[in-house]
């Protein structure tokens, strides 16, 4: 990577001349930091990278990255990015979106990106609130959330973005947390290595409208007791002394094992064919169980853009047709 | 049908020369009327007549058989002279069942030929067609030249040796009818033999049965006494060249592909199926060998969004839809306005509002594409006026979108999309060049300015991601001119709104003079846009022949309007504008030019009839005379 064409990159190379406009203390800053670190580690070249976002606080992200950037319209970033990726599969295309942007107004495009397995890397900043519009509940807000638009508490049940992504056929599904910088960097690098659609849900604190949404498991003091780090081919263990584990019953219901039963802890396989264990982890109660972070699923499968380009290439080699032949086709006749 | 002479040469029965004929095939949607009409059209085009067609089918794929909503029709007009429309009232009606008779008889000319299939006239059939009595016996059919044939029985007889089962044999009855008409109108059967063999090539029994039925129909007409004369329509004098019969959706696709090839751009279509635009998606998806990428999106928003993404990355982004889809695309089109990217939006209009009448035609989306977005959001709007014209319009859309870096909306409609006419094929070599240049790689240390403008066109550079030194950010937020940075400054916003407007307005400096049919001054100017062109032309020609000082002109460019339009309108005492909406362009012209443009509106889902336009223009002319006398 140290040729003239691919110079070594440093974090500062990705900074733009624009002032970052997030509220001081917003979790978006840590995410920007982690992404810039990860990009530098991967040696991403500025001109090969495109970052496409929708609308929301999170979607301001492209302005702060010295790459190609397109800040589009609410919810549509995956669709626009799909057009970019199909047109030029060589580009490295990232999508930055929020929980409202991706799960609410853009839900349709989001699930169809999974269905197609198009090579987009989607960073979903989940602050469980509509930040930019000043604090209404979002499709990931917990039920009963009191906000300006739900003074008596929201009636809606929330989505689990991970479960939704798994259900839609996502081939790379992971979760990180804004304040777990090094872990997030690692996940971004893993997402990058995946050829198809990669979704990284990032728990992000909105200190203005939903402060502390994740502190019950993300703060330093409780982290070890509350976070379950998913590690490929290692048992699902957590706790300061790794003395608690998750096992599954025959119906893939999770239960906690300790002591002599610790050996029953499920050995995590992020490449498993069945999405059942990942789904179980994605939907288990946040209060009764630890909060899993890391890679839920990673399975390679041919990408959409490769399939589309392959059809074009094959058709081109099979049939040559000049413009004249194209126009002068079918039943034609001459008038003298 | 105007008879010009009678001769009996070469034919055992009489042979009469006509200068034009209008035939309407009408039957159940399962009766194959579209295919029958299409075959007659191909043959007739190959025989050198001028021809215009109008398929009119129900939205339901298979409404209950024998009912009124299930009736599907195909009208065609062919002639030995230059024609502009598929004709108003048919000279010949082929009615395959009582329902078809019920729906279409009222339009058949008095003394017109009615070829009636008598196979299904049971009490139940009549009831389904809402006939209280049998129309054959209650005088309903008096005044027409009735030819009754039991097409089902005759077809079954003809196909006794066919390998097909009864049901499939019966389905060949449309070909039997076609055979009869081929004899009546002195058509050759060879083109259909070839085309059916191609169409059903993999099923020889089917080819055989269809062709046997057609030939039997031909022989039947030749032999039985009810057919006294055959008619002949000599070829029309046409400009020398090579022709192909073409439908509007087809030629629009070809125009876009031709422009893509000429400009060296890769065409990317993002689309979501919708009548009557789906055929564009179907056709372009067969052009992969020409490098065309088609993407069937999850909805119309994704379709236009992907097209914008494609344009952003240096392809020619295109999206095709009809009115309801335009509603969904509006926000994204606004993004393309703001991002100043080339984008082509095809709107094959249909009758609205809401789902409306999907298979019927209308031109009522003009104001929607002009003004139906938030903020000041100008786009270029152009329109196709005939099936063949759509080729040039597709080509023009690409020229403008890439030269000015603007979204271009192309308006077509169901009548153009599915209608057909002979198309004088252009020489690909002489198509005007379209030069596209992408921003070159930037020099180290130099900052790329995404909104630095071409001083003449005001277009910003087209910077492909992947190009070194061009990294930049764009988006829907207002931006500073030149740098493209987000900017909320009041003066800058005013300037940017004016600049985006001016960029579109500038296109007017780049348009040919508006052509007229007739003098450039006179009593009455009939303006038109889109599919009413044919009916307006025909009506104007009739009035000119009657000695009136009437001219007509057609607007391909609706935004911006041509620079010479005002002077042209001022050269006439009155301006009339027939359109298939409630007067939308008329309103635009009145607002912009303060000229008393008189609207002639029709919103019944059908194309204009020449007679109706002529009658309206006559009342206007009569009114003008009165005004003068007063
Ligand atoms: C079509 C449209 N509808 C509504 C809005 C207003 N809006 C902007 S951002 C947003 C919600 C953003 O929430 P989220 O995606 O969670 O992003 P966050 O600000 O929390 O990062 C809404 C409703 C808009 N910009 N466009
Ligand atoms: S409102 Fe919340 S999410 Fe938005 S910038 Fe401020 S802290 Fe961050
Ligand atoms: Mg949010």
mmCIF file of N, CA, C and O in Angstrom, chain B residues 496-539:
data_model
loop_
_atom_site.group_PDB
_atom_site.id
_atom_site.type_symbol
_atom_site.label_atom_id
_atom_site.label_comp_id
_atom_site.label_asym_id
_atom_site.label_seq_id
_atom_site.Cartn_x
_atom_site.Cartn_y
_atom_site.Cartn_z
ATOM 1 N N UNK B 496 -28.340 31.783 -5.922
ATOM 2 C CA UNK B 496 -28.400 30.389 -6.381
ATOM 3 C C UNK B 496 -29.759 30.074 -7.005
ATOM 4 O O UNK B 496 -29.851 29.356 -8.003
ATOM 5 N N UNK B 497 -30.813 30.592 -6.398
ATOM 6 C CA UNK B 497 -32.152 30.369 -6.976
ATOM 7 C C UNK B 497 -32.215 30.985 -8.366
ATOM 8 O O UNK B 497 -32.704 30.378 -9.327
ATOM 9 N N UNK B 498 -31.668 32.188 -8.472
ATOM 10 C CA UNK B 498 -31.681 32.853 -9.784
ATOM 11 C C UNK B 498 -30.807 32.106 -10.786
ATOM 12 O O UNK B 498 -31.150 31.994 -11.964
ATOM 13 N N UNK B 499 -29.706 31.593 -10.297
ATOM 14 C CA UNK B 499 -28.782 30.891 -11.204
ATOM 15 C C UNK B 499 -29.406 29.609 -11.738
ATOM 16 O O UNK B 499 -29.319 29.297 -12.929
ATOM 17 N N UNK B 500 -30.039 28.848 -10.850
ATOM 18 C CA UNK B 500 -30.672 27.600 -11.302
ATOM 19 C C UNK B 500 -31.785 27.902 -12.309
ATOM 20 O O UNK B 500 -31.985 27.165 -13.270
ATOM 21 N N UNK B 501 -32.489 29.001 -12.092
ATOM 22 C CA UNK B 501 -33.558 29.385 -13.026
ATOM 23 C C UNK B 501 -32.961 29.815 -14.364
ATOM 24 O O UNK B 501 -33.450 29.436 -15.433
ATOM 25 N N UNK B 502 -31.889 30.578 -14.278
ATOM 26 C CA UNK B 502 -31.276 31.116 -15.492
ATOM 27 C C UNK B 502 -30.689 30.001 -16.341
ATOM 28 O O UNK B 502 -30.735 30.021 -17.569
ATOM 29 N N UNK B 503 -30.144 29.024 -15.644
ATOM 30 C CA UNK B 503 -29.538 27.896 -16.350
ATOM 31 C C UNK B 503 -30.588 27.218 -17.231
ATOM 32 O O UNK B 503 -30.334 26.882 -18.384
ATOM 33 N N UNK B 504 -31.775 27.026 -16.691
ATOM 34 C CA UNK B 504 -32.848 26.408 -17.472
ATOM 35 C C UNK B 504 -33.339 27.383 -18.545
ATOM 36 O O UNK B 504 -33.542 27.003 -19.707
ATOM 37 N N UNK B 505 -33.474 28.657 -18.173
ATOM 38 C CA UNK B 505 -33.963 29.653 -19.140
ATOM 39 C C UNK B 505 -33.016 29.766 -20.334
ATOM 40 O O UNK B 505 -33.458 29.939 -21.476
ATOM 41 N N UNK B 506 -31.718 29.644 -20.072
ATOM 42 C CA UNK B 506 -30.705 29.746 -21.135
ATOM 43 C C UNK B 506 -30.891 28.739 -22.257
ATOM 44 O O UNK B 506 -30.431 28.961 -23.374
ATOM 45 N N UNK B 507 -31.523 27.634 -21.934
ATOM 46 C CA UNK B 507 -31.696 26.591 -22.956
ATOM 47 C C UNK B 507 -32.456 27.155 -24.156
ATOM 48 O O UNK B 507 -32.259 26.738 -25.291
ATOM 49 N N UNK B 508 -33.289 28.168 -23.899
ATOM 50 C CA UNK B 508 -34.088 28.759 -24.985
ATOM 51 C C UNK B 508 -33.211 29.373 -26.075
ATOM 52 O O UNK B 508 -33.623 29.467 -27.234
ATOM 53 N N UNK B 509 -32.001 29.791 -25.716
ATOM 54 C CA UNK B 509 -31.102 30.388 -26.719
ATOM 55 C C UNK B 509 -30.528 29.342 -27.657
ATOM 56 O O UNK B 509 -29.794 29.665 -28.580
ATOM 57 N N UNK B 510 -30.850 28.130 -27.400
ATOM 58 C CA UNK B 510 -30.195 27.004 -28.030
ATOM 59 C C UNK B 510 -31.236 26.150 -28.772
ATOM 60 O O UNK B 510 -31.053 24.964 -28.956
ATOM 61 N N UNK B 511 -32.360 26.792 -29.134
ATOM 62 C CA UNK B 511 -33.439 26.029 -29.768
ATOM 63 C C UNK B 511 -33.681 26.541 -31.184
ATOM 64 O O UNK B 511 -33.500 27.722 -31.452
ATOM 65 N N UNK B 512 -34.112 25.656 -32.063
ATOM 66 C CA UNK B 512 -34.421 26.101 -33.424
ATOM 67 C C UNK B 512 -35.682 26.970 -33.417
ATOM 68 O O UNK B 512 -36.467 26.910 -32.467
ATOM 69 N N UNK B 513 -35.888 27.776 -34.485
ATOM 70 C CA UNK B 513 -37.123 28.572 -34.559
ATOM 71 C C UNK B 513 -38.345 27.655 -34.564
ATOM 72 O O UNK B 513 -38.282 26.514 -35.022
ATOM 73 N N UNK B 514 -39.435 28.145 -34.041
ATOM 74 C CA UNK B 514 -40.663 27.357 -34.000
ATOM 75 C C UNK B 514 -41.261 27.266 -35.406
ATOM 76 O O UNK B 514 -41.539 28.298 -36.023
ATOM 77 N N UNK B 515 -41.433 26.052 -35.875
ATOM 78 C CA UNK B 515 -41.977 25.865 -37.224
ATOM 79 C C UNK B 515 -43.488 26.016 -37.193
ATOM 80 O O UNK B 515 -44.126 25.734 -36.176
ATOM 81 N N UNK B 516 -44.056 26.483 -38.292
ATOM 82 C CA UNK B 516 -45.514 26.526 -38.375
ATOM 83 C C UNK B 516 -45.955 25.725 -39.589
ATOM 84 O O UNK B 516 -45.199 25.559 -40.543
ATOM 85 N N UNK B 517 -47.170 25.223 -39.517
ATOM 86 C CA UNK B 517 -47.801 24.698 -40.722
ATOM 87 C C UNK B 517 -48.744 25.799 -41.149
ATOM 88 O O UNK B 517 -49.664 26.163 -40.414
ATOM 89 N N UNK B 518 -48.483 26.390 -42.304
ATOM 90 C CA UNK B 518 -49.246 27.556 -42.737
ATOM 91 C C UNK B 518 -48.427 28.813 -42.504
ATOM 92 O O UNK B 518 -47.293 28.768 -42.028
ATOM 93 N N UNK B 519 -49.048 29.951 -42.840
ATOM 94 C CA UNK B 519 -48.344 31.236 -42.749
ATOM 95 C C UNK B 519 -47.985 31.585 -41.313
ATOM 96 O O UNK B 519 -48.599 31.096 -40.376
ATOM 97 N N UNK B 520 -47.021 32.494 -41.186
ATOM 98 C CA UNK B 520 -46.591 32.901 -39.841
ATOM 99 C C UNK B 520 -47.423 34.062 -39.297
ATOM 100 O O UNK B 520 -47.197 34.520 -38.176
ATOM 101 N N UNK B 521 -48.377 34.527 -40.105
ATOM 102 C CA UNK B 521 -49.360 35.490 -39.593
ATOM 103 C C UNK B 521 -50.720 35.066 -40.134
ATOM 104 O O UNK B 521 -50.802 34.303 -41.094
ATOM 105 N N UNK B 522 -51.786 35.549 -39.533
ATOM 106 C CA UNK B 522 -53.109 35.169 -40.015
ATOM 107 C C UNK B 522 -54.152 35.420 -38.954
ATOM 108 O O UNK B 522 -53.920 36.146 -37.978
ATOM 109 N N UNK B 523 -55.309 34.791 -39.129
ATOM 110 C CA UNK B 523 -56.408 34.995 -38.188
ATOM 111 C C UNK B 523 -56.232 34.162 -36.923
ATOM 112 O O UNK B 523 -56.389 34.631 -35.823
ATOM 113 N N UNK B 524 -55.905 32.891 -37.148
ATOM 114 C CA UNK B 524 -55.959 31.971 -36.010
ATOM 115 C C UNK B 524 -54.707 31.115 -35.977
ATOM 116 O O UNK B 524 -54.324 30.499 -36.978
ATOM 117 N N UNK B 525 -54.068 31.095 -34.814
ATOM 118 C CA UNK B 525 -52.933 30.187 -34.603
ATOM 119 C C UNK B 525 -53.392 29.094 -33.660
ATOM 120 O O UNK B 525 -53.883 29.380 -32.562
ATOM 121 N N UNK B 526 -53.259 27.853 -34.103
ATOM 122 C CA UNK B 526 -53.592 26.744 -33.225
ATOM 123 C C UNK B 526 -52.283 26.204 -32.686
ATOM 124 O O UNK B 526 -51.451 25.702 -33.437
ATOM 125 N N UNK B 527 -52.086 26.341 -31.394
ATOM 126 C CA UNK B 527 -50.868 25.819 -30.772
ATOM 127 C C UNK B 527 -51.163 24.440 -30.216
ATOM 128 O O UNK B 527 -52.288 24.157 -29.797
ATOM 129 N N UNK B 528 -50.147 23.624 -30.180
ATOM 130 C CA UNK B 528 -50.346 22.311 -29.586
ATOM 131 C C UNK B 528 -49.057 21.800 -28.998
ATOM 132 O O UNK B 528 -47.977 22.310 -29.301
ATOM 133 N N UNK B 529 -49.172 20.819 -28.126
ATOM 134 C CA UNK B 529 -47.999 20.104 -27.631
ATOM 135 C C UNK B 529 -48.427 18.662 -27.415
ATOM 136 O O UNK B 529 -49.598 18.379 -27.145
ATOM 137 N N UNK B 530 -47.485 17.751 -27.570
ATOM 138 C CA UNK B 530 -47.801 16.348 -27.305
ATOM 139 C C UNK B 530 -48.733 15.756 -28.335
ATOM 140 O O UNK B 530 -48.834 16.213 -29.481
ATOM 141 N N UNK B 531 -49.461 14.729 -27.893
ATOM 142 C CA UNK B 531 -50.168 13.866 -28.836
ATOM 143 C C UNK B 531 -51.306 14.500 -29.631
ATOM 144 O O UNK B 531 -51.690 13.958 -30.661
ATOM 145 N N UNK B 532 -51.895 15.631 -29.225
ATOM 146 C CA UNK B 532 -52.938 16.209 -30.093
ATOM 147 C C UNK B 532 -52.406 16.719 -31.429
ATOM 148 O O UNK B 532 -53.186 17.162 -32.279
ATOM 149 N N UNK B 533 -51.113 16.668 -31.612
ATOM 150 C CA UNK B 533 -50.514 17.199 -32.837
ATOM 151 C C UNK B 533 -51.225 16.728 -34.110
ATOM 152 O O UNK B 533 -51.545 17.525 -34.992
ATOM 153 N N UNK B 534 -51.452 15.416 -34.199
ATOM 154 C CA UNK B 534 -52.035 14.864 -35.422
ATOM 155 C C UNK B 534 -53.410 15.438 -35.695
ATOM 156 O O UNK B 534 -53.713 15.897 -36.804
ATOM 157 N N UNK B 535 -54.260 15.449 -34.669
ATOM 158 C CA UNK B 535 -55.628 15.926 -34.859
ATOM 159 C C UNK B 535 -55.639 17.423 -35.153
ATOM 160 O O UNK B 535 -56.440 17.901 -35.964
ATOM 161 N N UNK B 536 -54.727 18.172 -34.512
ATOM 162 C CA UNK B 536 -54.657 19.615 -34.762
ATOM 163 C C UNK B 536 -54.207 19.864 -36.203
ATOM 164 O O UNK B 536 -54.789 20.693 -36.914
ATOM 165 N N UNK B 537 -53.191 19.128 -36.632
ATOM 166 C CA UNK B 537 -52.692 19.293 -38.003
ATOM 167 C C UNK B 537 -53.819 19.021 -38.998
ATOM 168 O O UNK B 537 -54.053 19.810 -39.923
ATOM 169 N N UNK B 538 -54.518 17.922 -38.804
ATOM 170 C CA UNK B 538 -55.570 17.542 -39.752
ATOM 171 C C UNK B 538 -56.682 18.588 -39.771
ATOM 172 O O UNK B 538 -57.159 18.991 -40.837
ATOM 173 N N UNK B 539 -57.076 19.062 -38.589
ATOM 174 C CA UNK B 539 -58.155 20.058 -38.525
ATOM 175 C C UNK B 539 -57.709 21.360 -39.179
ATOM 176 O O UNK B 539 -58.476 21.996 -39.914
#
